[in-house]
PDB file of N, CA, C and O and ligand atoms in Angstrom:
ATOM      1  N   UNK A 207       0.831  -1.183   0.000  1.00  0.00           N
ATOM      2  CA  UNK A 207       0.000   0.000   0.000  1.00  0.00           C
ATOM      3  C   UNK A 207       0.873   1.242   0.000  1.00  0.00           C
ATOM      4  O   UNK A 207       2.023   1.182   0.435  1.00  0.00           O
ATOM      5  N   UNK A 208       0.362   2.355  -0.472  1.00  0.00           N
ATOM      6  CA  UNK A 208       0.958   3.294  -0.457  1.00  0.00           C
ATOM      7  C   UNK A 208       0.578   4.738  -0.103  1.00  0.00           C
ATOM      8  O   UNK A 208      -0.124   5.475  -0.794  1.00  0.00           O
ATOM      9  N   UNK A 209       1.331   5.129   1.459  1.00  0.00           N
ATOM     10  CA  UNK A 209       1.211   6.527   1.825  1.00  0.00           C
ATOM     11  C   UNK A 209       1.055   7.909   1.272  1.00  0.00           C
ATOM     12  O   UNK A 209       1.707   7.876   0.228  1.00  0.00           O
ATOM     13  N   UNK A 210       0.558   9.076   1.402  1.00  0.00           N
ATOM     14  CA  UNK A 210       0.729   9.793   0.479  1.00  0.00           C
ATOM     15  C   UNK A 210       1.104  11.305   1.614  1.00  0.00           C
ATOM     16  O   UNK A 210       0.637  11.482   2.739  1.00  0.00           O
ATOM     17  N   UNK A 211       1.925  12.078   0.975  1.00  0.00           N
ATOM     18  CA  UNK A 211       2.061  13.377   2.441  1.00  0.00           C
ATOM     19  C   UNK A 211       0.910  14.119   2.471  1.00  0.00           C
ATOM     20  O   UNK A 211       0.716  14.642   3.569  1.00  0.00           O
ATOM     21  N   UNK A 212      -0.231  14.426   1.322  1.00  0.00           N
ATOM     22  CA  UNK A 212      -0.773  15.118   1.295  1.00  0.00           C
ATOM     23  C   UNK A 212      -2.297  14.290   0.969  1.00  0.00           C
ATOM     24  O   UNK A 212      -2.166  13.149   0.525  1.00  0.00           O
ATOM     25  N   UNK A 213      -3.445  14.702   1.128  1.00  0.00           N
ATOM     26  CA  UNK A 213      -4.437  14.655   1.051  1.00  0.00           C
ATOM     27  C   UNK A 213      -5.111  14.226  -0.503  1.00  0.00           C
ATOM     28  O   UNK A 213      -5.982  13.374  -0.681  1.00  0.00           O
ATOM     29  N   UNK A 214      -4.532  14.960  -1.420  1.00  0.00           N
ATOM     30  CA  UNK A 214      -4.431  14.677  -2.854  1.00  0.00           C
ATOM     31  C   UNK A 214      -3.847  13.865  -3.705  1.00  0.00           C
ATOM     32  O   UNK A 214      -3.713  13.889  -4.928  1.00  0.00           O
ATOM     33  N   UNK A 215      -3.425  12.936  -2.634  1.00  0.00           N
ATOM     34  CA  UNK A 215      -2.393  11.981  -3.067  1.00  0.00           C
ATOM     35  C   UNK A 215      -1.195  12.102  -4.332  1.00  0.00           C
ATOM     36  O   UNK A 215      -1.224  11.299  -5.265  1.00  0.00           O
ATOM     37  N   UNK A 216      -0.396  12.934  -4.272  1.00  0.00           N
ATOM     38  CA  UNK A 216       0.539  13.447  -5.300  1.00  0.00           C
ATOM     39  C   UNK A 216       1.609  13.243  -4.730  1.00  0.00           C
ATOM     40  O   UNK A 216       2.401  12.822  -5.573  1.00  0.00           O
ATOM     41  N   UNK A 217       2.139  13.323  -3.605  1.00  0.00           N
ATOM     42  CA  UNK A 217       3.651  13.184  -2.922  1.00  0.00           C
ATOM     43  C   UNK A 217       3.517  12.199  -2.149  1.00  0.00           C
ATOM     44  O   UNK A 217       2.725  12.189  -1.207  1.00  0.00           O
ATOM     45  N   UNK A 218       4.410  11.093  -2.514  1.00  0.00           N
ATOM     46  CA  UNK A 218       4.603   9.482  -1.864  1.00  0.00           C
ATOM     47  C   UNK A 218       5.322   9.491  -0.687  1.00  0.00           C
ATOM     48  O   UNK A 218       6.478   9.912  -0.718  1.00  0.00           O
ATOM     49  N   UNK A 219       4.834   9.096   0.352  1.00  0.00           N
ATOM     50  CA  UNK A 219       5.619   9.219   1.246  1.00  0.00           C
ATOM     51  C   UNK A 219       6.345   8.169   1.958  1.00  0.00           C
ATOM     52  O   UNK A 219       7.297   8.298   2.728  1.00  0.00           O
ATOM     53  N   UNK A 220       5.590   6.842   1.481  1.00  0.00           N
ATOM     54  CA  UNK A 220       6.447   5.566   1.568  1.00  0.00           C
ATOM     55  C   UNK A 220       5.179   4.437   1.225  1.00  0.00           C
ATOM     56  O   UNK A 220       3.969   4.514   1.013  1.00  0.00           O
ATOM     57  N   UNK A 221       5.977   3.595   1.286  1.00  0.00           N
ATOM     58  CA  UNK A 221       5.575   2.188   0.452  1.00  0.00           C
ATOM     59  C   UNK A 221       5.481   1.362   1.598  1.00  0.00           C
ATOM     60  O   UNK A 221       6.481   1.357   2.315  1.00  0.00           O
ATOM     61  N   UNK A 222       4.032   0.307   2.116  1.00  0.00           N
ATOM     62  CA  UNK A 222       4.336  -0.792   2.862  1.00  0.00           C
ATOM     63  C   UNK A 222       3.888  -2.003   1.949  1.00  0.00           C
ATOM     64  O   UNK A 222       2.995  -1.858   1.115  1.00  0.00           O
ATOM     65  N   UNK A 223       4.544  -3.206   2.142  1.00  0.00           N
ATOM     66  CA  UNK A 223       4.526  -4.154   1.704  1.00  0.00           C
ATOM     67  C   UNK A 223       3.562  -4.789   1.922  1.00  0.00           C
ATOM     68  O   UNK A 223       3.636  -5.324   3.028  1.00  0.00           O
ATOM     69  N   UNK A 224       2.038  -5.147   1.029  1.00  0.00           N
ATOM     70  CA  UNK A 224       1.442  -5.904   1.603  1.00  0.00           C
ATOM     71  C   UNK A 224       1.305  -7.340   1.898  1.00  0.00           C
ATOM     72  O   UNK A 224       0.270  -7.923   2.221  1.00  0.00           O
ATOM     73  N   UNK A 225       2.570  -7.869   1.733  1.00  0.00           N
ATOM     74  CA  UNK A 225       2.486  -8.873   1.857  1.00  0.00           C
ATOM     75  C   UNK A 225       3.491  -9.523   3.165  1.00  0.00           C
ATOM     76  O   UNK A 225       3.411 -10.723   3.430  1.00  0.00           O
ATOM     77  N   UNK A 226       4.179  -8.851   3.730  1.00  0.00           N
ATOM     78  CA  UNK A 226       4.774  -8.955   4.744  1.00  0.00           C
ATOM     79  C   UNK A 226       4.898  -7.302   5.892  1.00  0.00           C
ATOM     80  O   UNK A 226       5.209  -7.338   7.082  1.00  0.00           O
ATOM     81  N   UNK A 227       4.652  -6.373   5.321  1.00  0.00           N
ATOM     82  CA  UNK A 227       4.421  -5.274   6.200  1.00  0.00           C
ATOM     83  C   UNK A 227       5.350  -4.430   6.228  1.00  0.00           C
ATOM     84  O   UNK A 227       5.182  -3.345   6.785  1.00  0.00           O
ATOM     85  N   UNK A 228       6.793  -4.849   5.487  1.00  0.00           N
ATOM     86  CA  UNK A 228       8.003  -3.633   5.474  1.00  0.00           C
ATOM     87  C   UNK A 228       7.584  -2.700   4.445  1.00  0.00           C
ATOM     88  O   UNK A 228       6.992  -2.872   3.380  1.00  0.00           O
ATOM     89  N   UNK A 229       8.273  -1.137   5.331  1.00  0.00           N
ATOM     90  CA  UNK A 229       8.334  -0.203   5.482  1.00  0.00           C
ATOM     91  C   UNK A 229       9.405   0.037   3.933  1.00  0.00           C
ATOM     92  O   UNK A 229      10.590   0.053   4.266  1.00  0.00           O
ATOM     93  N   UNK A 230       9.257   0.171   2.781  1.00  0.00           N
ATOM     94  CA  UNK A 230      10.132   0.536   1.682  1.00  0.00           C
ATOM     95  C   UNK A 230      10.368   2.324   1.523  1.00  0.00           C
ATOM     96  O   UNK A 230       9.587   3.045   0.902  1.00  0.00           O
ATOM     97  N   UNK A 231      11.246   2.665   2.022  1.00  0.00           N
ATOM     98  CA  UNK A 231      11.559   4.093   1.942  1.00  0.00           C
ATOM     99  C   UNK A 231      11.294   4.701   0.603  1.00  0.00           C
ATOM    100  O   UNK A 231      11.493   3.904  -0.314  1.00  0.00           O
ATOM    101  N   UNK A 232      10.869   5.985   0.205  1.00  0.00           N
ATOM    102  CA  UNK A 232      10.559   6.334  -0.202  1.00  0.00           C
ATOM    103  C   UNK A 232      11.037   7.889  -0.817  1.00  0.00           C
ATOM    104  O   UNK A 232      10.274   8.818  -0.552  1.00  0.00           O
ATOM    105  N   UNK A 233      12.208   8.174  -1.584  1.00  0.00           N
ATOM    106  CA  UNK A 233      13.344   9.695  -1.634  1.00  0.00           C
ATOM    107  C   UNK A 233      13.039  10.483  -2.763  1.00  0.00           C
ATOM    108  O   UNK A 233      13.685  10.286  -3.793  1.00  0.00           O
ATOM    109  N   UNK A 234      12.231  11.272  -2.736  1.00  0.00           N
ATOM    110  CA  UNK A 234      12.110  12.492  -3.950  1.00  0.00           C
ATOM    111  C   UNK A 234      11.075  11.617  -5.187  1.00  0.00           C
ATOM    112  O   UNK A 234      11.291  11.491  -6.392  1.00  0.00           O
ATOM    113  N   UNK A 235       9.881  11.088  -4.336  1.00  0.00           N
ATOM    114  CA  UNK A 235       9.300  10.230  -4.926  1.00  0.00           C
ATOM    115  C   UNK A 235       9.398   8.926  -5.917  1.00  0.00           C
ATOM    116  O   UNK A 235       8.682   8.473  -6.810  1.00  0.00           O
ATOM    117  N   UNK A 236      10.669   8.540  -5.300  1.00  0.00           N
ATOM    118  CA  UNK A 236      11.550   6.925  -5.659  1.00  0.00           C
ATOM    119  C   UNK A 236      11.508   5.920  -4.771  1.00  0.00           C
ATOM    120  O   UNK A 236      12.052   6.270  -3.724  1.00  0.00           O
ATOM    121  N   UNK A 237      11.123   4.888  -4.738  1.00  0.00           N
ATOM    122  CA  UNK A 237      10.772   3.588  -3.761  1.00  0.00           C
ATOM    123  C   UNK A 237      12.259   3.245  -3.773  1.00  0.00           C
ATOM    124  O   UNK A 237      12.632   3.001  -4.920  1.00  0.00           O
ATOM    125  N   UNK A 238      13.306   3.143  -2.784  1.00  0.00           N
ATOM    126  CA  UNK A 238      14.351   2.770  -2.536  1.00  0.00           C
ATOM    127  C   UNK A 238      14.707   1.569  -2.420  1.00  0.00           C
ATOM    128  O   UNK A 238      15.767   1.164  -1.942  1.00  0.00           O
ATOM    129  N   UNK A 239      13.801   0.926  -2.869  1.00  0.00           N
ATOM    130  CA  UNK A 239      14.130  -0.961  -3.140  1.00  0.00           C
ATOM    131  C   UNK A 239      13.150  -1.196  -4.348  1.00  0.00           C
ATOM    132  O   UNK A 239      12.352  -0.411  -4.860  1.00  0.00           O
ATOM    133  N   UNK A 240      13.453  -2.555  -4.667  1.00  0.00           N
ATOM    134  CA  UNK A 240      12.264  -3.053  -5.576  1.00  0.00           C
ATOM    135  C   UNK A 240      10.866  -3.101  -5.250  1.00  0.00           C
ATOM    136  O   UNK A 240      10.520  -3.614  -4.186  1.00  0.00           O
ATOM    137  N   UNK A 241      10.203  -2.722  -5.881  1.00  0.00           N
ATOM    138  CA  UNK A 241       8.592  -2.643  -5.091  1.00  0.00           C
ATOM    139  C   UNK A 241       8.072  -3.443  -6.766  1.00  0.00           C
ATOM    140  O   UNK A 241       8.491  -3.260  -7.909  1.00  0.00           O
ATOM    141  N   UNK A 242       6.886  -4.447  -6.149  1.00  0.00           N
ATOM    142  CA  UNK A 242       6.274  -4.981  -7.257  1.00  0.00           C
ATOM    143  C   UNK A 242       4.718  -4.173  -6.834  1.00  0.00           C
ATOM    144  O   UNK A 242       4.149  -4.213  -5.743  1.00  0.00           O
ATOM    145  N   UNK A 243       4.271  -3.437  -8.123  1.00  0.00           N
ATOM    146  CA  UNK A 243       2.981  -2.582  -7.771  1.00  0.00           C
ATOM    147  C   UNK A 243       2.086  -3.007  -8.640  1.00  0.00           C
ATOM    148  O   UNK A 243       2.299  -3.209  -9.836  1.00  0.00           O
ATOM    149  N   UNK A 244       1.068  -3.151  -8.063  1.00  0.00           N
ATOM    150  CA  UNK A 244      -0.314  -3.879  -9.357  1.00  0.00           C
ATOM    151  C   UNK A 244      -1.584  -2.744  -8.653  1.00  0.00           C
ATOM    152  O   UNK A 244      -1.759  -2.168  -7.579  1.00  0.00           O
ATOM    153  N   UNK A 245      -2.260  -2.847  -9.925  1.00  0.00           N
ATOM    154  CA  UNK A 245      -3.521  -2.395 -10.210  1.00  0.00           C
ATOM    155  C   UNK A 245      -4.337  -2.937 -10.673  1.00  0.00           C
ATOM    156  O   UNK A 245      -4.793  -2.249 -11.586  1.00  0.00           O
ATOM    157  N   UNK A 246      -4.868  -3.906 -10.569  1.00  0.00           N
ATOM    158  CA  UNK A 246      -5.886  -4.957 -11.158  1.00  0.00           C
ATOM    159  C   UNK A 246      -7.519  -3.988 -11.129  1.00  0.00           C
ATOM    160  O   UNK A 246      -8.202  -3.516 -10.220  1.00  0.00           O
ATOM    161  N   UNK A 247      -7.634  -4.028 -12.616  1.00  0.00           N
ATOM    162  CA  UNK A 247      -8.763  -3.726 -12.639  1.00  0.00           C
ATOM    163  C   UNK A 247     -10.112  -4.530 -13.363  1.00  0.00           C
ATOM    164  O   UNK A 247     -10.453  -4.431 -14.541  1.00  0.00           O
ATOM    165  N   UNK A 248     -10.549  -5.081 -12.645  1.00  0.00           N
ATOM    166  CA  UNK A 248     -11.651  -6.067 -12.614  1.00  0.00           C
ATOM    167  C   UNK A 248     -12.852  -6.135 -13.645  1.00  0.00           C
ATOM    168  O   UNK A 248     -13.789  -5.386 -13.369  1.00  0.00           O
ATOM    169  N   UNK A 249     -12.979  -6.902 -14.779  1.00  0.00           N
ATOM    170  CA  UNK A 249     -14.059  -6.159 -15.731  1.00  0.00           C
ATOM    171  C   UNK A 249     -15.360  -7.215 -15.959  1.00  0.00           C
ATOM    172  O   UNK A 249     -15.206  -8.436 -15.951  1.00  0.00           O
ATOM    173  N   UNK A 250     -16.169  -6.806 -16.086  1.00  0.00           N
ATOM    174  CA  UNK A 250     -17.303  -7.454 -16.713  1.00  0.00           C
ATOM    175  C   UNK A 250     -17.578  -9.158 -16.524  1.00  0.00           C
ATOM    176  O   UNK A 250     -18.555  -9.673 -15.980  1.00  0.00           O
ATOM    177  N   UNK A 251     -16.410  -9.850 -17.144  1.00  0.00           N
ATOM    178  CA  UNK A 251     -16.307 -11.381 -16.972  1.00  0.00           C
ATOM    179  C   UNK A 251     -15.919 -12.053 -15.806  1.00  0.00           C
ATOM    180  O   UNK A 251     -16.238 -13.219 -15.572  1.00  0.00           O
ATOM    181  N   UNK A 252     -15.175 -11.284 -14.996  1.00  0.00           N
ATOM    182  CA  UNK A 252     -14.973 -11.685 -13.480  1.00  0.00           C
ATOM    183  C   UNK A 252     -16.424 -11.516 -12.287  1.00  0.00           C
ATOM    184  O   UNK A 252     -17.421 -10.806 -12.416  1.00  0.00           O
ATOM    185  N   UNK A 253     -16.167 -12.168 -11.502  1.00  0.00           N
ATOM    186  CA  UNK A 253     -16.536 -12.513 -10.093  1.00  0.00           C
ATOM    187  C   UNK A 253     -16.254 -11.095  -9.582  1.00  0.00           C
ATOM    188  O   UNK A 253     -16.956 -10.974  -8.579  1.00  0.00           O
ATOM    189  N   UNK A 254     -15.573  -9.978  -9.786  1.00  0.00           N
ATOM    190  CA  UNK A 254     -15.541  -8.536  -9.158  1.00  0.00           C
ATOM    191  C   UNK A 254     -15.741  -7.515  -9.672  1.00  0.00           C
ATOM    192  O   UNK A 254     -15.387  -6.441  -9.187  1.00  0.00           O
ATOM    193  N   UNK A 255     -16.724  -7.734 -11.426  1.00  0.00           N
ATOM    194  CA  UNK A 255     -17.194  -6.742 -11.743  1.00  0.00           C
ATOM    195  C   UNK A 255     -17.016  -5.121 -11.392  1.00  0.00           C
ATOM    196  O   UNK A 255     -17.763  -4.515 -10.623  1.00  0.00           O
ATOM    197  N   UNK A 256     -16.166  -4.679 -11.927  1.00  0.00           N
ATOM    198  CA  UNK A 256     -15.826  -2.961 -11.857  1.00  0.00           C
ATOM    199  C   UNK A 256     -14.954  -2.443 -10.388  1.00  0.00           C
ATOM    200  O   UNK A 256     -14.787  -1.302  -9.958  1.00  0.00           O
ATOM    201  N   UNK A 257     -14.481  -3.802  -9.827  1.00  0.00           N
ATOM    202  CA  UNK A 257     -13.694  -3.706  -8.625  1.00  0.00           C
ATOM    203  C   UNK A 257     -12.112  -2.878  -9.172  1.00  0.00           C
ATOM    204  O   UNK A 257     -11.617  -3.086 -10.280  1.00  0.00           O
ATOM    205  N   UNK A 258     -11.686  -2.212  -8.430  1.00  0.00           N
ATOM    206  CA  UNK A 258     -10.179  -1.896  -8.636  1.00  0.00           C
ATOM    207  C   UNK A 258      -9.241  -2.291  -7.500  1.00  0.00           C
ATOM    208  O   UNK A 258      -8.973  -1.516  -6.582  1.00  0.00           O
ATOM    209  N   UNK A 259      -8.743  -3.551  -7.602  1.00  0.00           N
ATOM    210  CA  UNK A 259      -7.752  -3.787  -6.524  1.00  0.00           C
ATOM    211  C   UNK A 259      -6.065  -3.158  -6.488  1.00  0.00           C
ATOM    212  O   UNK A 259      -5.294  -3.303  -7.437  1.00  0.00           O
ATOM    213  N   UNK A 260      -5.787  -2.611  -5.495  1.00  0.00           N
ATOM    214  CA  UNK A 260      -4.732  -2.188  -5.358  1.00  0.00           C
ATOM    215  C   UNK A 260      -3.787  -3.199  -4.443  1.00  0.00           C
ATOM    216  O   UNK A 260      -4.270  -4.051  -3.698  1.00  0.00           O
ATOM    217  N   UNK A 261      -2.303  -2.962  -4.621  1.00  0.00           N
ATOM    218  CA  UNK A 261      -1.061  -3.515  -3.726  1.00  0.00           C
ATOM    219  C   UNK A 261       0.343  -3.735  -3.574  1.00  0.00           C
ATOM    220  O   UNK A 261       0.821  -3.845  -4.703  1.00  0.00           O
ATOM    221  N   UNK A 262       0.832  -3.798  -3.084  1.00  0.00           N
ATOM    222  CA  UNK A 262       2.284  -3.119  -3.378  1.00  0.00           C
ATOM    223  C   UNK A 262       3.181  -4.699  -2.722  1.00  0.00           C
ATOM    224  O   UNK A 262       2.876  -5.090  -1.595  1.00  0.00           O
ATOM    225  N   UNK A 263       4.154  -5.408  -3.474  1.00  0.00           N
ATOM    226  CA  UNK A 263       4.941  -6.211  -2.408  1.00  0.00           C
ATOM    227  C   UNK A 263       6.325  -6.115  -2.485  1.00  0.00           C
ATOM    228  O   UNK A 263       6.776  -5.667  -3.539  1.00  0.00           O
ATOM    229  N   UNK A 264       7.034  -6.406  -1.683  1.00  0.00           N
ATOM    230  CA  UNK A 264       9.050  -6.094  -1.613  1.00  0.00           C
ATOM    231  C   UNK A 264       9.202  -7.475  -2.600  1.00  0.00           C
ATOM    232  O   UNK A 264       8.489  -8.407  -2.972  1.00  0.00           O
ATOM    233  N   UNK A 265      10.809  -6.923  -2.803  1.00  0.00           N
ATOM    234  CA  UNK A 265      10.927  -7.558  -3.839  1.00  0.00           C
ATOM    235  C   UNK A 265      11.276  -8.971  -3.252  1.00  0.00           C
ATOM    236  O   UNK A 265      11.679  -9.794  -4.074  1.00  0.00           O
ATOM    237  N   UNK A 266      11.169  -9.402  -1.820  1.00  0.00           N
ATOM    238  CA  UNK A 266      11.373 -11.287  -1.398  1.00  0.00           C
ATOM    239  C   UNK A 266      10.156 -11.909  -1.135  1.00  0.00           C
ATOM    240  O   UNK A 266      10.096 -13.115  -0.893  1.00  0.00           O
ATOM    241  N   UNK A 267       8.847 -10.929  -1.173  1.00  0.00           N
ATOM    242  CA  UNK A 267       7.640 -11.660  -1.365  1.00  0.00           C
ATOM    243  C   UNK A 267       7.518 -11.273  -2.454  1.00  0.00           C
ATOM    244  O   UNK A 267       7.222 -12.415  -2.803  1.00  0.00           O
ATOM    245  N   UNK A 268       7.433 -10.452  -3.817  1.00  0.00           N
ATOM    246  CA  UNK A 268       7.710 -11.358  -5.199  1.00  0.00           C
ATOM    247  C   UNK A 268       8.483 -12.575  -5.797  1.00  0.00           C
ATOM    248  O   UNK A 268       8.343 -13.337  -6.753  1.00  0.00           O
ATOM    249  N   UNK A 269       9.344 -12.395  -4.799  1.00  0.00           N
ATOM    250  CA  UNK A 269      10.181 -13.676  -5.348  1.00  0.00           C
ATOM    251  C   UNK A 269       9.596 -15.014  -4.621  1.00  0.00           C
ATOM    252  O   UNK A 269       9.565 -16.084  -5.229  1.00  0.00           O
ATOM    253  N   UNK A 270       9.132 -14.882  -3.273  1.00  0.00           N
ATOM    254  CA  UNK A 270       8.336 -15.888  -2.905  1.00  0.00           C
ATOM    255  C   UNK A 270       6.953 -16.287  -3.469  1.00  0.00           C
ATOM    256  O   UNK A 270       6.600 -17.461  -3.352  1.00  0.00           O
ATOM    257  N   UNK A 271       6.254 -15.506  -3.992  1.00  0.00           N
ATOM    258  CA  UNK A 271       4.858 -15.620  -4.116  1.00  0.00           C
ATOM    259  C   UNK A 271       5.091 -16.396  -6.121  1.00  0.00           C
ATOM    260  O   UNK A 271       4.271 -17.262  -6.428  1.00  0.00           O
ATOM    261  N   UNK A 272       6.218 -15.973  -7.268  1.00  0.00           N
ATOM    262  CA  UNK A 272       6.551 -16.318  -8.350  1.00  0.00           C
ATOM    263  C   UNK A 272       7.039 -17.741  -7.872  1.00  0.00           C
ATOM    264  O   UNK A 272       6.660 -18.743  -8.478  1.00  0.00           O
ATOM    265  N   UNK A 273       8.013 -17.841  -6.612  1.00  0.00           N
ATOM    266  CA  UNK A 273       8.592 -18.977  -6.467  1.00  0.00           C
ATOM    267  C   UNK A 273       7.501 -20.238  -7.016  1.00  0.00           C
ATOM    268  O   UNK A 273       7.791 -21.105  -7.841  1.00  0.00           O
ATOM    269  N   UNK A 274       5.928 -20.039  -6.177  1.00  0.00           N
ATOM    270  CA  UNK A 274       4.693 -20.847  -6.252  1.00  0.00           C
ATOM    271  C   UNK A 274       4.315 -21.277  -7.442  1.00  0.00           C
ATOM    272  O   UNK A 274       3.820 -22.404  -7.443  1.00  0.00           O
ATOM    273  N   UNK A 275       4.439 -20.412  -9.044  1.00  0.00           N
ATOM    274  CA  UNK A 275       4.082 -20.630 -10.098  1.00  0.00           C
ATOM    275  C   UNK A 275       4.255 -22.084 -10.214  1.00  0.00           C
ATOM    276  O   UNK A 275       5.032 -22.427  -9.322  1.00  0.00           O
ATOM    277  N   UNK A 276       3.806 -23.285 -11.048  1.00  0.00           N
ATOM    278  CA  UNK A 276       3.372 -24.365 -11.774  1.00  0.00           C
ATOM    279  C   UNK A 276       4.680 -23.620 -12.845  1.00  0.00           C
ATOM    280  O   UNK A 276       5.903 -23.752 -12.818  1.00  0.00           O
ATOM    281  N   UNK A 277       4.053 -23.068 -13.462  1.00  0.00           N
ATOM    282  CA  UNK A 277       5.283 -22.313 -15.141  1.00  0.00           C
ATOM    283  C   UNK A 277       6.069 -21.429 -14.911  1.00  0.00           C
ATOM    284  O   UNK A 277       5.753 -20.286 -15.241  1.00  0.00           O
ATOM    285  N   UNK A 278       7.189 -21.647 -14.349  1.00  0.00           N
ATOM    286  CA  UNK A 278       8.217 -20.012 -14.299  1.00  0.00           C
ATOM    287  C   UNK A 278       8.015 -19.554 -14.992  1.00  0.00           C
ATOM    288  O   UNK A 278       7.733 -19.837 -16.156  1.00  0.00           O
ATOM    289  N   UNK A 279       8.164 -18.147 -14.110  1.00  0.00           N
ATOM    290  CA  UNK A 279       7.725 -16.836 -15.225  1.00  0.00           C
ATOM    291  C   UNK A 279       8.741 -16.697 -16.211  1.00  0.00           C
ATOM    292  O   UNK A 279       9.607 -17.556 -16.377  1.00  0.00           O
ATOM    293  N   UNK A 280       8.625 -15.086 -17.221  1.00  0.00           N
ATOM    294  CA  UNK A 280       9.599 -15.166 -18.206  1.00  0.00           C
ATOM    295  C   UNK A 280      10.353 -13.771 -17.929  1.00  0.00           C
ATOM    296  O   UNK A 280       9.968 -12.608 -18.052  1.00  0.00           O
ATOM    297  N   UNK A 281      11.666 -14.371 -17.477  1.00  0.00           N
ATOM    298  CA  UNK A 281      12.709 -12.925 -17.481  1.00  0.00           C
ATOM    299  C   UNK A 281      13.334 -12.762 -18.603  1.00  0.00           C
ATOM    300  O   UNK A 281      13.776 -13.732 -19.219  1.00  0.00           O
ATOM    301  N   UNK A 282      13.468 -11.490 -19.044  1.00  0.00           N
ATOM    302  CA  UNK A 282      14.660 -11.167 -19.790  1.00  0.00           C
ATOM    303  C   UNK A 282      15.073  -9.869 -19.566  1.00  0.00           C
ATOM    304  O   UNK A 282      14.427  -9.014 -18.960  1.00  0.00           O
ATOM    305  N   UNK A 283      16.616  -9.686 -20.278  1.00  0.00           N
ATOM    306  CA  UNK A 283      16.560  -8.417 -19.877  1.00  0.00           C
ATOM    307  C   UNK A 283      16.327  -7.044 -20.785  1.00  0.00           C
ATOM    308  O   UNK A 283      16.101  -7.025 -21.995  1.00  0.00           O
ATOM    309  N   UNK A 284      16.437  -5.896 -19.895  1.00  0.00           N
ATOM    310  CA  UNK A 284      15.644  -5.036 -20.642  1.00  0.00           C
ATOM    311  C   UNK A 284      16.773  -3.623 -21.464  1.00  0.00           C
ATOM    312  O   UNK A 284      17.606  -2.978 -20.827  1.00  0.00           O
ATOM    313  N   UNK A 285      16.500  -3.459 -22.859  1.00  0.00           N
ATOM    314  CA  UNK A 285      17.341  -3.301 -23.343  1.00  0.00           C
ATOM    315  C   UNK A 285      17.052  -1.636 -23.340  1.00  0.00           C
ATOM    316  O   UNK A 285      16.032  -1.088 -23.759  1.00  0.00           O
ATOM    317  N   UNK A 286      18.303  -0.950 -22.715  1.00  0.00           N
ATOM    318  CA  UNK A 286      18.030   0.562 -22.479  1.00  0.00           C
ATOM    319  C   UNK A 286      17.959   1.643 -23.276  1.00  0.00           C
ATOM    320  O   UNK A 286      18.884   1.750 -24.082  1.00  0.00           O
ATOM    321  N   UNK A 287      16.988   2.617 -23.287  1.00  0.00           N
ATOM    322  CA  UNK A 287      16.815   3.199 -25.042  1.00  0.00           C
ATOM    323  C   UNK A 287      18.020   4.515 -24.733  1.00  0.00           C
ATOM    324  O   UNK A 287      17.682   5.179 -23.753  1.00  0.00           O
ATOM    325  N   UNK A 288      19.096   4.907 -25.268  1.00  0.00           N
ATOM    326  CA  UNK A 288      19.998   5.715 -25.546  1.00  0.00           C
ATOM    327  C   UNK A 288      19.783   7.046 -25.834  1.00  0.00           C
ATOM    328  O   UNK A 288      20.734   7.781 -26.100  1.00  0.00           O
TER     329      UNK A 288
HETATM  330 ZN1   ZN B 454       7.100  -8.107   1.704  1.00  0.00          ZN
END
């Protein structure tokens, strides 16, 4: 989940993990570790019809929660535009 300093939510003020509860610092609106962030937005054919789920996890409960996959996921790396 994610804090905000102000009311309008525009300035981040830190990141908690929802999946274990750490505190990911947060510097000139930069998450100071890996943060995995989703926005699932729920449509029509699902069981949550027009739901918007939010959540934020560190990057050792992504690596735990991918660990679970049946099909490893697919890494590669990412090629930097110049
Ligand atoms: Zn975590």
């Amino acid at each position: 989940m994610r804090e905000y300093k102000n009311k309008e939510g525009r300035i981040l003020h830190r990141i908690i993990c929802n999946g274990c509860g750490k505190i990911i610092t947060v510097q000139s609106g930069m998450p100071m570790e890996g943060v995995f962030q989703v926005r699932q937005v729920w449509e029509y054919m699902s069981g949550k019809d027009g739901e918007i789920d939010n959540f934020d996890l560190c990057e050792e409960c992504y690596d735990r929660m991918t660990a679970q996959f049946q099909i490893p996921l697919t890494r590669t790396e990412m090629v930097e535009m110049v």
